[in-house]
Amino acid sequence: MSKKLLIVSTSKIHGSVYMGYLKEEVADFFGGVEELLFIPYARPGGISFDAYTELPQKAFASLGIKVKGLHEFADPAQALAHAQGIFTGGGNTFLLLKTLYELNLIEPLQQTIAKGTPYMGSSAGSNITGLSIGTSNDMPIVYPPSFKALGVVPFNINPHYLDPNPSSKHQGETRETRINEFHVHNSQPVVGLREGSWLRLENEALELKGELDARLFRAGHPPKELPPGDWSFLLQE
Amino acid sequence: MSKKLLIVSTSKIHGSVYMGYLKEEVADFFGGVEELLFIPYARPGGISFDAYTELPQKAFASLGIKVKGLHEFADPAQALAHAQGIFTGGGNTFLLLKTLYELNLIEPLQQTIAKGTPYMGSSAGSNITGLSIGTSNDMPIVYPPSFKALGVVPFNINPHYLDPNPSSKHQGETRETRINEFHVHNSQPVVGLREGSWLRLENEALELKGELDARLFRAGHPPKELPPGDWSFLLQE
């Protein structure tokens, strides 16, 4: 079976509840799934795994989908292998990737995705689908043994993509400047996914969904704004 | 001799030229120095070492101080040992630290600072004075062999500190949330240095300078706003 991925910029857009704006897409993506495995390792704000798992539990209850936290299993690799569907929530990407390495879950997760188990990631959970976490926006609060990520897509994600604010007086680098710096040292394309956008990979086709354009950065080329629709060309590069 | 450090949030504030707002402080800090060694490894925007070194060359010329780039020396460790003063510019903290490790310059830099050679850092150059780069704002565009930094002060720096923007619709974490997440996993205090602020360490005393308060984060405590003036208590913690 081919990979089935939902790569989401953010679990929440301004003024919406957790996962609210995504409900229809998620119901369709996880059609037939009765129980979802939630990976809570990114722990936003240092929240406990149990408390974090309650968020998707509530959000998926209305779709008739049960949610279990991966931390509840004595053998998480086995749990991944037997999962009907997987959802990795946002938080800190460094912490998420470090925990996956420490628990030896990188390969099991890659294998589960390779065999067609639907995987949804949001924010940090989307970052790790790329070739590396080198385009994360997060603070490096812990040191992972590598920045290499799952690599289940042949590019990198920059979630919560932000356009430069022309009225800002702040001297920190813009997101675009940062991604251009990334491309001085790395060659993979980077998709700047705005809040409210997501990518869906299914049957070897990649689609940008939501209402917004996304910004595509390629090493050595000026960035491009591309509309929702077929983005399968990115799988060939 | 005791350490002499100038830890600056940003080399440029809105509407000023490079180093413009800092001129008096820098002239006083580097009093007696005729030639400064510039560490250009953070390479903002992927600029070349030569091009980057021209910026401080121009800025320091009006103070009668010559600037040489560390990249111009065949033996950079020797150059550090013999420097009259050192300035590390901003850019990408991961790239800066990785390059210092690769060139085996961490220890030489620590030794040079320990013997009293005045060291000034701005932004990324300030981040590396702390215990780790775990509170950098930068994108992790390259993988350094460790997040451990020079540790010439017993705390961490968060340069370009930004207060939460209550009108923002963006769902990315605020700076304060990020630093609180850092403290779930790390114990050292973090100084949130706003643009226009700097710390000066000299004669075993630490002073916050500039017009603004800085925000002090300690693990397990609510953050505190503290005014410019004596911050030597942070050396004792």
Coordinates of C-alpha atoms in Angstrom, one line a residue, chain B:
Chain B
M1 CA 42.2 38.8 35.6
S2 CA 38.4 38.5 35.7
K3 CA 36.2 38.1 32.7
K4 CA 35.0 41.1 30.8
L5 CA 31.9 40.6 28.7
L6 CA 29.4 42.7 26.7
I7 CA 26.4 40.6 25.9
V8 CA 24.2 42.5 23.5
S9 CA 20.7 41.6 22.4
T10 CA 21.0 43.0 18.9
S11 CA 23.6 44.9 16.8
K12 CA 20.9 47.2 15.4
I13 CA 17.7 48.7 16.7
H14 CA 14.9 49.9 14.5
G15 CA 15.9 53.0 12.6
S16 CA 19.6 52.9 13.6
V17 CA 22.6 51.9 11.6
Y18 CA 24.7 48.8 12.5
M19 CA 26.1 49.3 16.1
G20 CA 24.9 52.9 16.0
Y21 CA 23.1 52.9 19.4
L22 CA 25.9 51.1 21.1
K23 CA 28.8 53.3 20.1
E24 CA 29.6 55.0 23.4
E25 CA 29.3 51.7 25.3
V26 CA 31.5 49.9 22.9
A27 CA 34.1 52.7 22.8
D28 CA 34.3 52.5 26.6
F29 CA 34.3 48.7 26.8
F30 CA 37.1 48.3 24.2
G31 CA 39.1 51.3 25.5
G32 CA 42.7 50.8 24.7
V33 CA 42.1 48.1 22.1
E34 CA 43.6 48.9 18.7
E35 CA 42.7 45.8 16.9
L36 CA 39.6 43.7 17.3
L37 CA 39.2 40.0 16.2
F38 CA 35.8 39.5 14.7
I39 CA 34.1 36.0 14.6
P40 CA 32.0 35.9 11.5
Y41 CA 30.8 32.3 11.6
A42 CA 27.1 33.0 12.3
R43 CA 26.9 34.4 8.7
P44 CA 23.5 36.0 8.7
G45 CA 21.7 35.3 5.4
G46 CA 24.6 33.1 4.3
I47 CA 26.7 36.2 3.6
S48 CA 30.5 35.4 3.1
F49 CA 32.9 35.8 6.0
D50 CA 34.7 38.6 4.1
A51 CA 31.5 40.5 3.4
Y52 CA 30.3 40.1 7.0
T53 CA 33.6 41.3 8.4
E54 CA 33.2 44.6 6.5
L55 CA 30.2 45.6 8.7
P56 CA 32.1 45.8 12.0
Q57 CA 35.2 47.1 10.1
K58 CA 33.2 50.1 9.1
A59 CA 31.4 50.5 12.4
F60 CA 34.7 50.4 14.5
A61 CA 36.7 52.5 12.1
S62 CA 35.2 55.7 13.6
L63 CA 36.4 54.5 17.0
G64 CA 39.9 54.1 15.6
I65 CA 39.7 50.3 16.1
K66 CA 40.9 48.0 13.3
V67 CA 38.9 44.8 12.8
K68 CA 40.2 41.5 11.4
G69 CA 38.1 38.4 10.7
L70 CA 39.0 35.2 12.5
H71 CA 38.6 33.4 9.2
E72 CA 41.7 35.3 7.8
F73 CA 44.1 33.4 10.2
A74 CA 45.7 30.1 9.4
D75 CA 45.7 29.3 13.1
P76 CA 42.5 30.7 14.6
A77 CA 43.2 29.3 18.1
Q78 CA 46.5 31.3 18.1
A79 CA 44.7 34.4 16.9
L80 CA 42.2 34.1 19.7
A81 CA 45.0 33.7 22.3
H82 CA 46.7 36.9 21.1
A83 CA 43.6 39.0 20.5
Q84 CA 43.3 42.3 22.2
G85 CA 39.5 42.0 22.1
I86 CA 36.9 39.8 20.4
F87 CA 33.5 40.5 18.9
T88 CA 31.2 37.7 17.7
G89 CA 28.4 39.0 15.4
G90 CA 24.9 37.7 15.0
G91 CA 23.4 35.4 12.5
N92 CA 22.6 31.7 13.0
T93 CA 23.5 30.3 16.4
F94 CA 23.5 26.7 15.3
L95 CA 25.9 27.5 12.5
L96 CA 28.1 29.6 14.8
L97 CA 28.4 26.9 17.5
K98 CA 28.9 24.1 15.0
T99 CA 31.7 26.0 13.3
L100 CA 33.4 26.7 16.7
Y101 CA 33.3 23.0 17.5
E102 CA 34.5 21.9 14.1
L103 CA 37.5 24.3 14.4
N104 CA 38.2 23.2 18.0
L105 CA 37.8 26.8 19.2
I106 CA 35.5 26.3 22.2
E107 CA 38.3 25.9 24.7
P108 CA 40.6 28.5 23.2
L109 CA 37.7 31.0 23.3
Q110 CA 36.9 30.1 26.9
Q111 CA 40.6 30.4 27.9
T112 CA 40.9 33.8 26.2
I113 CA 37.8 35.1 28.0
A114 CA 39.0 33.6 31.3
K115 CA 42.2 35.5 31.2
G116 CA 40.4 38.8 30.8
T117 CA 40.4 39.5 27.0
P118 CA 37.3 41.6 26.5
Y119 CA 34.6 39.7 24.6
M120 CA 31.5 41.3 23.0
G121 CA 28.7 39.2 21.5
S122 CA 25.6 40.3 19.7
S123 CA 22.5 38.1 19.2
A124 CA 24.0 34.7 18.3
G125 CA 27.3 35.9 19.6
S126 CA 25.5 36.5 22.9
N127 CA 23.7 33.2 22.9
I128 CA 27.0 31.3 23.0
T129 CA 28.2 33.0 26.2
G130 CA 25.5 31.1 28.1
L131 CA 25.5 27.6 29.4
S132 CA 23.7 26.3 26.2
I133 CA 22.1 27.5 23.0
G134 CA 18.9 26.0 24.2
T135 CA 17.1 29.4 24.3
S136 CA 18.2 30.6 20.9
N137 CA 15.4 31.9 18.5
D138 CA 17.2 30.6 15.4
M139 CA 16.2 28.0 12.9
P140 CA 18.2 24.8 13.3
I141 CA 19.7 24.9 9.8
V142 CA 22.7 22.8 10.8
Y143 CA 23.4 20.2 13.5
P144 CA 26.1 21.1 16.0
P145 CA 27.8 18.3 17.9
S146 CA 26.3 19.7 21.2
F147 CA 24.0 22.5 22.4
K148 CA 26.6 23.2 25.1
A149 CA 28.0 26.7 24.7
L150 CA 30.9 28.6 26.2
G151 CA 29.3 28.9 29.7
V152 CA 31.2 32.0 30.6
V153 CA 28.2 33.2 32.4
P154 CA 26.1 30.8 34.7
F155 CA 22.8 31.4 32.9
N156 CA 21.3 31.4 29.4
I157 CA 20.5 34.3 27.1
N158 CA 17.4 34.9 25.0
P159 CA 18.3 37.8 22.7
H160 CA 15.7 39.8 20.8
Y161 CA 13.3 39.1 23.6
L162 CA 9.7 39.8 22.4
D163 CA 6.7 40.4 24.6
P164 CA 3.5 38.5 23.5
N165 CA 1.5 40.5 21.0
P166 CA -2.1 40.4 22.3
S167 CA -3.5 41.3 18.8
S168 CA -1.7 38.5 17.0
K169 CA -3.8 35.8 15.4
H170 CA -0.9 33.5 15.0
Q171 CA -1.0 30.2 16.8
G172 CA 2.8 29.7 17.2
E173 CA 4.1 29.8 20.8
T174 CA 5.0 33.1 22.4
R175 CA 8.6 33.6 23.6
E176 CA 7.5 33.2 27.2
T177 CA 5.8 29.9 26.5
R178 CA 9.0 28.7 24.8
I179 CA 11.2 29.6 27.7
N180 CA 8.8 28.0 30.2
E181 CA 9.0 24.8 28.1
F182 CA 12.8 25.1 28.3
H183 CA 12.5 25.1 32.1
V184 CA 10.6 21.9 32.1
H185 CA 13.8 20.3 30.9
N186 CA 16.6 22.6 32.1
S187 CA 17.4 24.5 35.3
Q188 CA 19.6 27.5 34.5
P189 CA 18.1 31.0 34.7
V190 CA 17.3 32.7 31.3
V191 CA 17.7 36.4 30.7
G192 CA 15.2 37.7 28.1
L193 CA 17.2 40.6 26.7
R194 CA 15.0 43.0 24.7
E195 CA 16.4 44.8 21.6
G196 CA 18.3 47.8 23.0
S197 CA 19.4 46.1 26.2
W198 CA 22.8 44.6 27.0
L199 CA 24.6 43.0 29.9
R200 CA 28.1 44.1 31.0
L201 CA 30.3 41.9 33.1
E202 CA 33.4 43.4 34.6
N203 CA 35.3 43.2 37.9
E204 CA 33.0 40.3 39.0
A205 CA 29.9 42.6 38.7
L206 CA 27.1 42.2 36.2
E207 CA 25.1 45.2 35.0
L208 CA 22.0 45.4 32.8
K209 CA 22.3 48.5 30.6
G210 CA 20.1 50.3 28.1
E211 CA 16.8 51.9 28.8
L212 CA 14.6 48.8 29.1
D213 CA 13.8 46.3 31.8
A214 CA 14.9 42.7 31.1
R215 CA 12.8 39.6 31.9
L216 CA 14.3 37.0 34.1
F217 CA 13.0 33.4 33.9
R218 CA 13.9 30.9 36.6
A219 CA 12.8 27.3 36.7
G220 CA 9.8 26.9 39.1
H221 CA 9.3 30.6 39.5
P222 CA 7.1 33.2 37.8
P223 CA 9.1 35.4 35.4
K224 CA 10.2 38.8 36.8
E225 CA 10.8 42.2 35.1
L226 CA 13.9 43.8 36.5
P227 CA 15.3 47.3 35.7
P228 CA 18.7 48.3 34.4
G229 CA 21.4 48.4 37.1
D230 CA 23.1 45.8 39.2
W231 CA 22.3 42.2 38.2
S232 CA 25.3 40.6 40.0
F233 CA 22.9 38.4 42.0
L234 CA 22.8 36.2 38.8
L235 CA 26.4 35.4 39.2
Q236 CA 25.8 33.8 42.6
E237 CA 22.9 31.5 41.8

